[in-house]
Amino acid sequence: MEKSTAIILTHGMLATSNAKTCHGLLRGTERFDILAVIDYQHAGSDAGEVMDGNTLGIPIFASVAEYKNSELPIPKYCVVGVALHGGQLPDDFREELYTAIGSGMGVVCGLHTFLSDDPYFNALAEKNRLELIDVRKPKPRNSLRFWTGDIYSVKTPKIAVLGTDCALGKRTTCRMLMESCRKNDIATEMIYTGQTGWMQGYPYGFIFDSTVNDFVSGEIERVIVDCANESNPDLILIEGQSALRNPNGPCGSEIILSGNVTGVILQHAPGRRCYDSTDISIPLIASEIGLLSLYGARVLAITLNEENMTDAELTAYQRETEATMGIPVVRPLKEGVDRLIPVVREFMGF
Amino acid sequence: MEKSTAIILTHGMLATSNAKTCHGLLRGTERFDILAVIDYQHAGSDAGEVMDGNTLGIPIFASVAEYKNSELPIPKYCVVGVALHGGQLPDDFREELYTAIGSGMGVVCGLHTFLSDDPYFNALAEKNRLELIDVRKPKPRNSLRFWTGDIYSVKTPKIAVLGTDCALGKRTTCRMLMESCRKNDIATEMIYTGQTGWMQGYPYGFIFDSTVNDFVSGEIERVIVDCANESNPDLILIEGQSALRNPNGPCGSEIILSGNVTGVILQHAPGRRCYDSTDISIPLIASEIGLLSLYGARVLAITLNEENMTDAELTAYQRETEATMGIPVVRPLKEGVDRLIPVVREFMGF
């Protein structure tokens, strides 16, 4: 995939979990070459430092206009780098995007507001001969497939990275695991299931939440079958969405059942009490592992999101949970995920 | 709801489970007044007798042309009365529908083939000034709502009629239970979740499988909240879809979690080994009840589909399962569902 230049608009949210699309792109993308982040709260800082303390050499500008006045080149795209509950484009993002289009940038957006359906955006983009890419726009029905059972012919080992909630690092852990596997000579493909995954440029995937429900199972099957047949990897990793028991949109059983997935890495935030944007308690991790076993999937390891926990608390939780559950409990952002390689190899039958 | 006259096209499939849309309409609909069924395999018989042996006084004609030549009036609609794996309109249905439109009937169709997107159907309907109603056509995005948590303000008891597979009688049991509850002075509303439910004319519902995945949870919540606020019933019943572990399209956890449903009636076909159109075994009923309990729902009773079982086998299964599970096991088509009223009342807190 040839990379396109891009800037990412987070408009004050870079340090929040709403900027997970931006965070994903900063952590690595085969689709874009990121020149800068636009965020008025953090102008002048380095984007990586704001995100997780690791310098990336990617500058932050206060506005698209300020970026335009810098000596950096006009990128091919301005990417909307936030995911918002409800998925609507906030009004104060509009002005920034108007400036971006007026300055010669196309727009990539993964929200539920489709810019290409907006008469004003459409006219502006047409006038400037620029692209509006709505990543979440559903595919036409005749390009979707129903589930057929072909999945059972795939012999490649498959691991899903599921989580106990939304927005706690499933995709990041999945990508880190892909990189670690490749470094360890396990030819690995990662299947994306969200808009950020598309933006990161993995060749196989689909956008789960913008697919008409009846085709979700078939799309899961199709991407796995295509990936196995075309790339023939040693291992397929699948990015999960939401959580099995999140009332805001339960998800995961389709990946296990329709994708015939038997291994799970479970991302968990021990410092988070309730499902994202609700006051509904997240069940105990042992209960989630039990639920997954009823679906026929074995949890190979637990990976931790660090929010609301001190280093000491995380270490204690990690030790206790490893002892209780008898599986590795890993802190990806602190220690990487290389410690998962032995369980992955064991799962693969080595 | 004022009823419209209709004939139902099953085209040779009336005696098969593919005709479940027709079966549902024959069992009762507030939307249509059914004048006849069109089925070349059973012409001359009574539709009810072919379906389940109970005479309904609804004649079967071999073709739409034959119906047109009878003395019965031209109905407002010809309803496509089959649900097919893949949801595509078979070619041999087309000719019959062309005749229907040419004879002055609109068409109601719940398949995934949208007649209103077909240039030929469209031109024909326009020329004859007739309606093409594609029940499964997704609603426009701006009429869909996201899940908000408002469901927790609904105090009305809610029971979902789920099943251990597709096409085994969930909707029929749900409707029978609604009728039995009403007869027993429990003001009951039934929420539909499939195209046949829409055709039957319940005022609240949505079509689960044609909803973009991200809005499924919100639509479940919306219909329940609207039903509770506008109709204020004593009890809300919800038609389930598919089965929790059907790889062809798992479903049910959204109803439980996003609809905050705590009671389940579980429809089961003990004579069916594998999920519909697959060779994947259906799990044991005890395991399904355990799975539902992990989602926070209690199974109040089991209702049986009678396929592939003798009367003696069903009686034995019924007795054994009641003893093992400690809940009523009922044969709706044989004995009705009045025996469920005590468990429903107990669940409602009486």
XYZ file of C-alpha atoms in Angstrom:
700
model
C 0.000 0.000 0.000
C 1.441 3.374 -1.028
C 1.148 5.860 1.826
C -0.721 9.150 1.478
C 0.255 12.203 3.492
C -2.256 13.271 6.151
C -2.838 15.506 9.121
C -5.165 14.409 11.937
C -7.811 16.654 13.460
C -8.595 16.022 17.144
C -9.723 19.563 18.016
C -8.954 19.628 21.728
C -9.538 15.915 22.400
C -6.059 14.491 21.755
C -5.511 13.612 25.421
C -8.916 11.887 25.770
C -10.054 8.386 24.817
C -12.325 9.985 22.192
C -9.176 10.480 20.122
C -8.684 6.725 19.782
C -8.729 6.980 15.990
C -5.826 9.456 16.160
C -4.024 7.344 18.754
C -4.294 4.307 16.502
C -2.867 6.215 13.565
C -0.017 7.618 15.676
C 0.813 4.066 16.816
C 1.185 2.925 13.232
C -0.530 2.970 9.855
C 0.329 1.550 6.467
C -2.194 3.878 4.814
C -0.992 7.322 5.875
C 2.174 9.249 6.459
C 1.172 11.509 9.385
C 2.607 15.029 9.134
C 0.896 16.676 12.111
C -1.993 16.683 14.561
C -4.388 19.657 14.835
C -5.433 20.203 18.460
C -5.810 23.652 20.032
C -5.366 22.268 23.571
C -1.874 20.952 22.896
C -0.435 23.192 20.161
C 3.374 23.268 20.190
C 3.787 19.865 21.858
C 4.758 16.565 20.272
C 1.734 14.353 19.526
C 3.332 11.202 20.935
C 4.234 12.970 24.168
C 0.632 14.056 24.683
C -0.647 10.564 23.844
C 1.568 8.357 25.976
C 4.801 10.198 26.772
C 6.785 8.730 23.878
C 8.157 11.348 21.492
C 7.163 10.727 17.883
C 8.452 13.853 16.169
C 4.922 14.678 15.005
C 4.091 18.336 15.760
C 0.745 19.682 16.991
C -0.791 22.822 15.506
C -3.658 24.810 16.998
C -5.694 24.934 13.793
C -5.725 23.889 10.165
C -5.080 27.532 9.253
C -1.983 27.568 11.440
C -0.775 24.347 9.824
C -1.345 25.884 6.398
C 0.808 28.859 7.372
C 3.661 26.585 8.465
C 6.355 25.413 6.099
C 5.007 21.836 6.058
C 3.472 20.601 2.790
C -0.292 20.482 2.187
C -1.162 16.806 2.796
C -3.457 14.717 0.613
C -5.928 14.238 3.485
C -7.182 15.714 6.715
C -8.352 12.784 8.851
C -11.049 13.251 11.503
C -9.226 11.636 14.412
C -11.989 11.198 16.959
C -14.684 8.596 17.641
C -17.644 10.037 19.485
C -20.603 8.432 21.226
C -23.393 8.800 18.691
C -20.906 9.275 15.881
C -22.076 12.754 14.861
C -19.660 15.423 13.645
C -19.566 18.275 16.196
C -20.301 21.668 14.676
C -16.960 23.123 15.714
C -15.168 20.476 13.621
C -16.949 21.756 10.508
C -15.092 25.053 10.259
C -11.756 23.276 10.513
C -12.735 20.839 7.772
C -13.951 23.678 5.548
C -10.509 25.255 5.929
C -8.847 21.910 5.162
C -10.829 21.441 1.951
C -10.325 25.090 1.011
C -6.574 24.538 1.469
C -6.521 21.562 -0.885
C -6.927 18.559 1.417
C -9.388 15.716 0.979
C -11.161 14.540 4.127
C -11.244 11.048 5.657
C -13.944 10.564 8.266
C -15.046 7.500 10.223
C -18.018 9.053 11.985
C -21.675 8.225 11.349
C -22.156 11.679 9.861
C -21.410 11.122 6.183
C -19.682 14.176 4.766
C -20.444 12.982 1.251
C -24.174 13.211 2.059
C -23.831 16.792 3.287
C -24.676 19.249 0.486
C -22.255 21.900 1.704
C -19.290 19.520 2.095
C -20.136 17.933 -1.207
C -20.216 21.191 -3.113
C -16.998 22.380 -1.487
C -15.168 19.142 -2.257
C -16.435 19.117 -5.828
C -15.414 22.702 -6.410
C -11.912 21.913 -5.135
C -11.853 18.497 -6.862
C -11.055 16.739 -3.613
C -12.143 13.432 -2.132
C -14.497 12.964 0.830
C -13.947 9.439 2.162
C -16.636 8.270 4.611
C -15.063 5.149 6.015
C -18.209 4.005 7.776
C -20.550 4.361 4.810
C -22.156 0.920 4.431
C -21.084 -1.166 1.468
C -23.713 -1.745 -1.204
C -25.774 -4.822 -0.496
C -24.690 -6.680 -3.620
C -21.072 -6.588 -2.447
C -21.966 -8.286 0.847
C -22.069 -12.023 1.380
C -24.104 -14.271 3.635
C -22.459 -16.789 5.924
C -21.998 -20.140 4.187
C -19.948 -22.368 6.491
C -16.841 -22.032 4.267
C -15.046 -20.885 7.417
C -14.678 -24.512 8.516
C -12.313 -25.142 5.612
C -9.831 -22.608 7.034
C -7.114 -24.447 8.970
C -5.117 -21.347 9.971
C -5.071 -20.768 13.756
C -7.171 -17.722 14.670
C -7.032 -15.552 17.777
C -9.481 -12.740 18.497
C -8.419 -9.838 20.690
C -11.652 -9.170 22.559
C -12.211 -6.852 25.480
C -14.368 -6.362 28.534
C -15.490 -2.922 27.258
C -15.261 -0.418 24.396
C -12.302 1.891 23.958
C -9.763 0.133 26.165
C -7.039 -0.891 23.743
C -8.137 -4.025 21.868
C -6.890 -2.721 18.533
C -3.614 -1.476 19.985
C -2.911 -4.803 21.694
C -3.874 -6.629 18.499
C -1.461 -4.562 16.416
C 1.321 -4.937 18.985
C 0.765 -8.690 18.982
C 0.882 -8.761 15.174
C 4.206 -6.911 15.241
C 5.592 -9.165 17.964
C 4.522 -12.319 16.099
C 6.113 -11.106 12.866
C 9.324 -10.256 14.717
C 9.262 -13.822 16.041
C 8.920 -15.302 12.540
C 5.220 -16.092 12.811
C 3.709 -14.843 9.534
C 0.695 -12.975 10.928
C -2.181 -11.031 9.436
C -4.497 -8.788 11.440
C -8.120 -8.414 10.428
C -9.611 -5.029 11.229
C -13.254 -4.566 12.244
C -13.419 -0.809 12.837
C -12.875 2.441 11.004
C -9.467 3.068 12.561
C -8.314 -0.337 11.350
C -9.290 0.647 7.832
C -7.322 3.861 8.264
C -4.317 1.898 9.499
C -4.368 0.091 6.176
C -4.627 -3.646 6.963
C -5.512 -5.455 3.740
C -8.314 -7.571 5.284
C -11.270 -6.443 7.305
C -14.661 -4.827 7.349
C -16.383 -2.247 9.495
C -18.519 -4.195 11.903
C -20.834 -1.491 13.162
C -21.760 -0.054 9.783
C -22.700 -3.435 8.304
C -26.370 -4.394 7.995
C -26.891 -6.944 10.764
C -27.834 -9.866 8.524
C -24.483 -9.661 6.729
C -22.186 -9.378 9.759
C -21.622 -13.140 10.021
C -20.953 -13.472 6.311
C -18.505 -10.570 6.309
C -16.551 -12.060 9.226
C -16.358 -15.340 7.366
C -15.435 -13.712 4.052
C -12.495 -11.674 5.358
C -11.020 -14.638 7.219
C -11.451 -16.996 4.257
C -9.972 -14.418 1.844
C -7.064 -13.717 4.185
C -6.263 -17.414 4.607
C -6.561 -18.174 0.875
C -4.731 -15.146 -0.463
C -2.037 -14.535 2.165
C -1.743 -17.996 3.696
C -0.360 -16.696 7.025
C 0.700 -18.854 9.986
C -1.715 -16.980 12.247
C -4.736 -14.713 11.857
C -5.492 -12.109 14.527
C -8.930 -10.485 14.638
C -9.655 -7.121 16.228
C -12.696 -7.324 18.511
C -15.336 -4.659 19.059
C -17.228 -3.562 22.187
C -17.694 -6.413 24.705
C -19.893 -9.494 24.960
C -22.129 -7.968 27.635
C -21.960 -4.252 26.874
C -25.632 -3.151 26.708
C -24.619 -0.293 24.421
C -23.933 -2.802 21.655
C -22.861 -6.289 22.663
C -20.349 -7.855 20.307
C -17.929 -10.726 20.121
C -20.011 -13.864 19.837
C -20.279 -13.325 16.059
C -16.498 -13.242 15.760
C -16.118 -16.470 17.764
C -19.012 -18.380 16.178
C -19.169 -17.146 12.594
C -15.375 -16.859 12.379
C -14.827 -20.230 14.100
C -12.290 -18.621 16.422
C -11.070 -20.758 19.313
C -8.445 -18.546 20.943
C -8.963 -15.217 22.672
C -6.667 -12.583 24.150
C -8.847 -10.595 26.546
C -8.100 -6.889 27.004
C -9.302 -5.632 30.377
C -9.229 -2.396 32.374
C -9.219 -3.426 36.049
C -9.498 0.254 37.037
C -12.715 0.761 35.108
C -15.900 -0.060 36.997
C -18.686 0.503 34.462
C -19.166 0.080 30.744
C -18.153 3.179 28.775
C -20.856 5.903 29.037
C -23.085 3.819 31.347
C -23.457 3.042 35.033
C -23.692 -0.695 34.373
C -20.959 -2.697 36.100
C -18.467 -4.634 34.017
C -18.644 -8.302 35.116
C -15.720 -10.055 36.772
C -13.024 -11.301 34.447
C -13.583 -14.903 35.572
C -17.206 -14.624 34.508
C -16.178 -13.259 31.102
C -13.763 -16.161 30.644
C -16.571 -18.566 31.584
C -18.913 -16.922 29.095
C -16.311 -17.197 26.332
C -15.814 -20.877 27.120
C -19.562 -21.443 26.570
C -19.016 -20.018 23.091
C -16.184 -22.507 22.557
C -13.273 -20.088 22.920
C -10.332 -20.395 25.294
C -8.807 -17.265 26.819
C -5.045 -17.572 26.297
C -4.013 -14.434 28.170
C -5.275 -11.207 29.691
C -3.863 -7.863 28.588
C -4.304 -4.784 30.733
C -5.406 -1.250 30.076
C -3.722 0.925 32.709
C -6.351 3.626 33.310
C -7.195 4.709 36.896
C -4.550 2.400 38.380
C -1.160 3.088 39.929
C 1.834 1.062 38.874
C 1.743 -0.774 42.226
C -1.949 -1.586 41.856
C -1.398 -2.900 38.357
C 1.507 -5.066 39.468
C -0.543 -6.499 42.325
C -3.546 -7.119 40.050
C -1.311 -8.760 37.487
C 0.287 -11.131 40.013
C -2.983 -12.075 41.673
C -4.844 -12.635 38.417
C -2.068 -14.741 36.924
C -2.156 -16.924 40.022
C -5.953 -17.241 40.050
C -6.529 -17.738 36.335
C -3.364 -19.632 35.470
C -2.766 -17.629 32.299
C -0.365 -14.771 31.511
C -1.526 -11.272 32.466
C 0.426 -8.689 30.490
C 0.729 -4.886 30.418
C 1.239 -4.132 26.707
C 2.045 -0.408 27.002
C 4.535 -0.991 29.827
C 6.193 -4.285 28.943
C 5.182 -4.983 25.341
C 3.529 -8.246 24.349
C 6.505 -10.506 23.630
C 5.564 -12.510 26.721
C 2.466 -13.660 24.807
C 4.507 -15.432 22.125
C 4.855 -18.739 24.043
C 1.073 -19.036 24.600
C 0.466 -18.102 20.984
C 2.918 -20.776 19.837
C 1.356 -23.337 22.141
C -2.099 -22.431 20.784
C -0.749 -22.822 17.243
C 0.404 -26.328 18.117
C 4.140 -25.787 18.345
C -55.068 -0.827 12.048
C -57.429 -1.124 9.060
C -56.886 -4.427 7.283
C -55.954 -4.628 3.611
C -56.974 -7.595 1.468
C -54.119 -9.844 0.359
C -53.212 -13.134 -1.227
C -50.020 -14.949 -0.234
C -47.592 -16.460 -2.736
C -45.697 -19.549 -1.551
C -45.153 -21.131 -4.982
C -44.879 -24.778 -4.020
C -43.331 -24.232 -0.567
C -46.457 -23.959 1.614
C -45.760 -27.257 3.393
C -42.105 -26.352 4.124
C -40.561 -24.242 6.868
C -39.496 -21.746 4.157
C -43.143 -20.638 4.127
C -42.882 -19.350 7.690
C -43.957 -15.872 6.604
C -47.149 -17.354 5.145
C -47.660 -19.571 8.205
C -47.390 -16.542 10.456
C -49.958 -14.638 8.421
C -52.335 -17.622 8.382
C -52.027 -17.863 12.171
C -53.119 -14.259 12.554
C -52.481 -10.754 11.293
C -53.925 -7.352 12.109
C -52.510 -5.934 8.870
C -54.068 -8.169 6.205
C -57.304 -9.929 5.415
C -56.033 -13.087 3.673
C -58.211 -14.157 0.724
C -56.131 -17.051 -0.624
C -52.732 -18.731 -0.903
C -51.058 -19.326 -4.278
C -49.190 -22.649 -4.289
C -49.124 -25.014 -7.278
C -48.267 -28.024 -5.081
C -51.432 -27.759 -3.024
C -54.033 -26.157 -5.310
C -57.582 -27.029 -4.331
C -56.790 -27.696 -0.647
C -57.432 -25.493 2.369
C -54.343 -23.506 3.425
C -54.777 -24.280 7.124
C -55.079 -27.996 6.440
C -51.799 -28.003 4.525
C -50.085 -25.940 7.244
C -51.095 -27.784 10.400
C -54.290 -29.757 9.753
C -56.640 -27.063 11.053
C -59.160 -25.869 8.459
C -59.108 -22.108 7.978
C -61.472 -21.656 5.036
C -58.657 -20.058 3.017
C -58.461 -21.615 -0.488
C -55.276 -22.445 -2.402
C -54.924 -21.616 -6.088
C -52.246 -22.975 -8.422
C -51.255 -19.592 -9.808
C -52.011 -15.891 -9.636
C -53.636 -16.217 -13.082
C -55.949 -18.937 -11.758
C -56.849 -16.767 -8.771
C -57.589 -13.878 -11.129
C -59.977 -16.099 -13.093
C -61.844 -17.077 -9.915
C -64.779 -15.090 -8.583
C -62.765 -13.750 -5.641
C -61.974 -10.022 -5.646
C -58.600 -8.616 -6.711
C -56.815 -7.947 -3.382
C -54.837 -4.831 -2.559
C -51.609 -6.840 -2.168
C -49.867 -10.007 -3.180
C -47.538 -10.930 -0.289
C -44.380 -12.960 -0.903
C -44.933 -15.625 1.762
C -41.548 -17.279 1.963
C -38.274 -16.608 3.789
C -35.282 -18.104 2.029
C -31.679 -18.648 3.070
C -29.838 -15.783 1.400
C -33.063 -13.846 1.043
C -33.012 -13.609 -2.761
C -36.180 -13.762 -4.856
C -36.173 -16.972 -6.926
C -36.636 -16.386 -10.641
C -39.780 -18.471 -10.826
C -41.477 -16.147 -8.319
C -40.959 -13.219 -10.709
C -43.458 -14.316 -13.328
C -46.130 -14.756 -10.684
C -45.461 -11.299 -9.277
C -45.541 -9.763 -12.768
C -49.003 -11.307 -13.198
C -50.058 -9.988 -9.776
C -48.996 -6.426 -10.596
C -50.508 -6.696 -14.081
C -53.767 -7.776 -12.419
C -53.845 -4.734 -10.145
C -52.187 -5.936 -6.936
C -49.399 -4.183 -5.075
C -46.602 -6.414 -3.764
C -45.359 -6.832 -0.187
C -42.001 -8.556 0.083
C -39.768 -9.286 3.077
C -36.811 -10.735 1.190
C -33.398 -9.113 0.799
C -34.098 -8.612 -2.900
C -35.714 -5.189 -2.981
C -38.362 -5.104 -5.671
C -38.390 -1.316 -5.560
C -34.716 -1.350 -6.615
C -35.445 -3.600 -9.613
C -35.963 -1.491 -12.756
C -38.460 -3.913 -14.284
C -40.623 -4.230 -11.152
C -40.403 -0.516 -10.631
C -41.549 0.361 -14.129
C -44.365 -2.176 -13.963
C -45.617 -0.920 -10.604
C -45.391 2.686 -11.715
C -47.275 1.986 -14.929
C -50.036 0.281 -12.928
C -49.853 2.865 -10.111
C -49.333 0.161 -7.509
C -47.191 -0.050 -4.386
C -44.056 -2.174 -3.945
C -43.454 -2.536 -0.214
C -40.002 -3.912 0.666
C -40.407 -4.673 4.335
C -36.730 -5.333 4.906
C -35.441 -2.158 3.274
C -33.292 -0.485 5.947
C -34.678 2.651 7.540
C -32.844 5.870 6.751
C -30.053 6.537 9.201
C -31.542 9.749 10.545
C -34.621 7.856 11.753
C -32.505 5.454 13.813
C -31.452 6.041 17.385
C -28.440 4.997 19.405
C -28.790 3.225 22.732
C -28.984 5.700 25.623
C -29.782 3.729 28.765
C -33.385 5.048 28.857
C -34.435 1.392 28.970
C -33.685 1.319 32.703
C -36.570 3.698 33.325
C -39.046 1.110 31.965
C -40.623 -0.748 34.874
C -42.884 -2.993 32.761
C -41.983 -6.700 33.070
C -40.426 -7.966 29.835
C -40.155 -11.510 28.522
C -38.272 -12.457 25.353
C -39.276 -15.558 23.428
C -35.866 -16.800 22.300
C -35.016 -20.059 20.603
C -32.248 -22.591 20.204
C -32.305 -22.146 16.403
C -33.873 -20.227 13.499
C -37.260 -21.107 12.075
C -38.642 -23.211 14.921
C -41.645 -21.239 16.106
C -40.474 -18.380 18.317
C -42.851 -15.896 16.725
C -45.782 -18.300 16.802
C -45.234 -19.108 20.482
C -44.834 -15.402 21.232
C -48.126 -14.564 19.505
C -49.928 -17.453 21.221
C -48.596 -16.266 24.569
C -49.757 -12.712 23.829
C -53.244 -14.009 23.067
C -53.299 -16.216 26.151
C -52.124 -13.352 28.392
C -54.786 -11.018 26.999
C -57.451 -13.698 27.511
C -56.252 -13.892 31.119
C -56.600 -10.127 31.636
C -52.893 -9.355 31.400
C -52.668 -6.323 29.091
C -49.869 -7.509 26.802
C -48.010 -6.055 23.841
C -45.782 -8.059 21.535
C -42.750 -6.447 19.936
C -41.860 -7.840 16.519
C -38.266 -8.119 15.288
C -38.751 -9.708 11.851
C -40.471 -9.034 8.556
C -43.370 -11.383 9.279
C -44.052 -9.560 12.530
C -44.339 -6.336 10.564
C -46.761 -8.060 8.202
C -48.795 -9.293 11.163
C -49.273 -5.674 12.117
C -48.017 -5.292 15.699
C -47.701 -1.598 16.439
C -44.195 -1.833 17.970
C -41.111 -3.399 16.521
C -38.270 -3.166 14.049
C -36.608 -5.538 11.636
C -33.523 -6.781 13.378
C -31.571 -8.240 10.484
C -31.970 -5.283 8.134
C -30.776 -2.732 10.714
C -27.223 -1.389 10.514
C -25.412 -3.124 13.345
C -24.529 0.000 15.312
C -28.212 0.897 15.681
C -29.569 -2.514 16.720
C -29.196 -1.825 20.457
C -30.815 1.596 20.145
C -33.726 0.253 18.114
C -34.408 -2.465 20.699
C -34.403 0.152 23.411
C -36.555 2.594 21.426
C -39.377 0.163 20.639
C -39.587 -1.053 24.226
C -39.513 2.473 25.665
C -42.118 3.682 23.146
C -44.342 0.668 23.812
C -44.166 1.163 27.594
C -44.775 4.916 27.410
C -47.517 4.929 24.790
C -49.440 1.721 25.565
C -48.529 1.196 29.213
C -49.150 -2.574 29.117
C -48.848 -4.963 32.079
C -46.373 -7.092 30.148
C -44.143 -6.729 27.091
C -43.249 -9.794 25.025
C -40.361 -9.620 22.559
C -39.960 -11.897 19.560
C -36.436 -13.322 19.391
C -34.373 -14.009 16.281
C -31.975 -16.822 15.398
C -30.204 -18.277 18.478
C -27.420 -17.177 20.806
C -24.913 -19.632 19.341
C -26.084 -20.008 15.744
C -22.942 -19.390 13.651
C -25.132 -18.274 10.753
C -26.014 -15.127 12.687
C -25.971 -15.299 16.472
C -28.647 -13.190 18.117
C -30.351 -12.738 21.446
C -27.815 -11.133 23.739
C -28.741 -7.692 22.331
C -32.376 -8.255 23.253
C -31.467 -9.295 26.800
C -28.802 -6.645 27.433
C -29.922 -3.616 25.451
C -33.597 -4.299 26.215
C -32.895 -5.075 29.889
C -34.954 -8.255 29.611
C -34.822 -10.605 32.585
C -37.316 -13.314 31.613
C -37.050 -15.773 28.728
C -39.342 -18.398 27.238
C -37.063 -20.730 25.288
C -38.428 -22.361 22.129
C -36.634 -25.612 21.359
C -36.840 -28.408 18.788
C -35.576 -31.550 20.560
C -35.830 -33.456 17.271
C -33.486 -31.111 15.462
C -29.801 -31.974 15.736
C -28.043 -29.169 13.875
C -28.540 -25.457 13.323
C -30.702 -24.722 10.275
C -28.689 -25.144 7.037
C -25.506 -26.227 8.866
C -23.955 -29.369 10.283
C -23.123 -27.642 13.561
C -24.750 -29.275 16.588
C -27.244 -27.320 18.639
C -25.969 -27.268 22.257
C -27.863 -28.948 25.070
C -30.778 -27.001 26.492
C -29.153 -26.924 29.948
C -26.125 -25.220 28.446
C -28.345 -22.664 26.701
C -30.107 -21.914 29.991
C -26.703 -21.515 31.668
C -25.574 -19.146 28.923
C -28.721 -17.050 29.309
C -28.160 -16.851 33.056
C -24.699 -15.367 32.416
C -26.495 -12.634 30.469
C -28.755 -12.038 33.467
C -31.895 -13.694 32.121
C -33.910 -16.461 33.765
C -35.583 -19.093 31.582
C -39.184 -19.327 32.820
C -40.288 -22.188 30.597
C -39.375 -24.249 27.547
C -41.736 -24.482 24.588
C -41.389 -27.265 22.059
C -41.305 -27.420 18.291
C -42.602 -30.868 17.320
C -40.557 -31.636 14.185
C -39.000 -35.098 13.720
C -40.560 -36.387 16.946
C -43.435 -38.775 17.604
C -46.096 -37.875 20.106
C -44.659 -40.448 22.534
C -41.136 -39.076 22.164
C -42.359 -35.548 22.782
C -44.291 -36.613 25.873
C -41.249 -38.419 27.245
C -38.953 -35.474 26.489
C -41.429 -33.111 28.085
C -41.686 -35.134 31.299
C -37.946 -35.706 31.622
C -37.011 -32.111 30.911
C -39.582 -30.718 33.342
C -38.138 -32.975 36.035
C -34.512 -32.087 35.258
C -34.923 -28.362 34.753
C -37.717 -27.688 37.221
C -39.607 -25.405 34.832
C -42.697 -25.994 32.654
C -42.091 -27.639 29.277
C -45.039 -26.941 26.978
C -46.149 -28.037 23.488
C -47.845 -24.899 22.125
C -49.314 -26.392 18.940
C -50.725 -29.405 20.794
C -51.810 -27.991 24.149
C -51.729 -24.207 23.731
C -49.756 -22.005 26.103
C -52.252 -21.331 28.906
C -50.081 -23.454 31.181
C -47.469 -20.660 30.966
C -49.738 -18.096 32.610
C -48.798 -19.027 36.217
C -45.054 -18.650 35.537
C -45.706 -15.413 33.705
C -47.746 -14.110 36.662
C -45.073 -15.203 39.115
C -42.431 -13.442 37.000
C -44.604 -10.321 36.962
C -44.662 -10.384 40.758
C -48.204 -11.583 41.375
